[in-house]
Amino acid sequence: MAVAPDCVVTIHYTLKDDAGTVLDRSSPEEPLAYLHGHGNIIPGLEKELDGKNVGDALTVTIAPADGYGEYDNRLVQSVPRRTLRGIKDVKPGMRLHAQTAEGARAVTVTKVLGDMVTLDGNHPLAGKSLHFDVRVGDVRPATEEELSHGHVHGPSDHHHH
Ligand code: ZN
């Protein structure tokens, strides 16, 4: 069957940046399964996969707007280290959950300078063009339960909400 909304699609993928550095890849034993048409993966890739068949391979470049969004400078803030109470050894590259005006948000520590810590609330892949090599491994209809939950249930999932 072809990839269409309400199907569970299994893909093998490699994700590279503009320089060709591999950012992420699915493991051979555990390819990525997702529910098509429900926003479970980035919009640009979901669109490219629509209508494809099992065994199809594609190489696509997804612009930031169709990936993890444009980089937003307003999501970068510097805070005094003492506001990160309870977190030891604050270092660049750490991922934290910070309280912001818009509620809790995942942030990355990008700089520690003296007593000031720079926190970046952008997704680590925001602003990047994403180069995917994708192969469609399997397509099956979703179960009613998966559709009502809006995501895939693996064979070994003991569920949950
Ligand atoms: Zn579920």
mmCIF file of N, CA, C and O and ligand atoms in Angstrom, residues 145-146 148-153 157 159-161, ligand 1:
data_model
loop_
_atom_site.group_PDB
_atom_site.id
_atom_site.type_symbol
_atom_site.label_atom_id
_atom_site.label_comp_id
_atom_site.label_asym_id
_atom_site.label_seq_id
_atom_site.Cartn_x
_atom_site.Cartn_y
_atom_site.Cartn_z
ATOM 1 N N GLU A 145 -6.935 2.189 18.016
ATOM 2 C CA GLU A 145 -6.331 2.744 19.227
ATOM 3 C C GLU A 145 -5.234 3.750 18.869
ATOM 4 O O GLU A 145 -5.133 4.824 19.461
ATOM 5 N N GLU A 146 -4.424 3.398 17.874
ATOM 6 C CA GLU A 146 -3.365 4.320 17.447
ATOM 7 C C GLU A 146 -3.964 5.613 16.912
ATOM 8 O O GLU A 146 -3.475 6.711 17.206
ATOM 9 N N SER A 148 -6.832 6.930 17.722
ATOM 10 C CA SER A 148 -7.423 7.732 18.790
ATOM 11 C C SER A 148 -6.334 8.380 19.647
ATOM 12 O O SER A 148 -6.524 9.456 20.193
ATOM 13 N N HIS A 149 -5.180 7.729 19.733
ATOM 14 C CA HIS A 149 -4.071 8.327 20.490
ATOM 15 C C HIS A 149 -3.270 9.319 19.650
ATOM 16 O O HIS A 149 -2.560 10.163 20.181
ATOM 17 N N GLY A 150 -3.313 9.160 18.329
ATOM 18 C CA GLY A 150 -2.547 10.060 17.465
ATOM 19 C C GLY A 150 -1.082 9.691 17.345
ATOM 20 O O GLY A 150 -0.265 10.501 16.923
ATOM 21 N N HIS A 151 -0.719 8.441 17.719
ATOM 22 C CA HIS A 151 0.657 8.001 17.555
ATOM 23 C C HIS A 151 0.721 6.478 17.441
ATOM 24 O O HIS A 151 -0.267 5.790 17.674
ATOM 25 N N VAL A 152 1.915 6.000 17.087
ATOM 26 C CA VAL A 152 2.117 4.575 16.843
ATOM 27 C C VAL A 152 2.336 3.832 18.150
ATOM 28 O O VAL A 152 2.974 4.356 19.067
ATOM 29 N N HIS A 153 1.808 2.623 18.232
ATOM 30 C CA HIS A 153 2.121 1.721 19.330
ATOM 31 C C HIS A 153 3.015 0.607 18.800
ATOM 32 O O HIS A 153 2.648 -0.093 17.874
ATOM 33 N N ASP A 157 4.951 -2.128 23.362
ATOM 34 C CA ASP A 157 4.448 -1.035 24.212
ATOM 35 C C ASP A 157 3.375 -1.523 25.166
ATOM 36 O O ASP A 157 2.403 -2.128 24.754
ATOM 37 N N HIS A 159 0.876 0.189 27.541
ATOM 38 C CA HIS A 159 0.439 1.559 27.474
ATOM 39 C C HIS A 159 -0.417 1.931 28.661
ATOM 40 O O HIS A 159 -1.075 1.072 29.193
ATOM 41 N N HIS A 160 -0.562 3.042 29.133
ATOM 42 C CA HIS A 160 -0.185 4.442 29.082
ATOM 43 C C HIS A 160 -1.403 5.301 29.114
ATOM 44 O O HIS A 160 -2.456 4.784 29.421
ATOM 45 N N HIS A 161 -1.296 6.540 28.812
ATOM 46 C CA HIS A 161 -2.350 7.554 28.930
ATOM 47 C C HIS A 161 -3.737 7.009 28.576
ATOM 48 O O HIS A 161 -4.362 7.313 27.658
HETATM 49 ZN ZN ZN B 1 -0.873 5.644 22.805
#
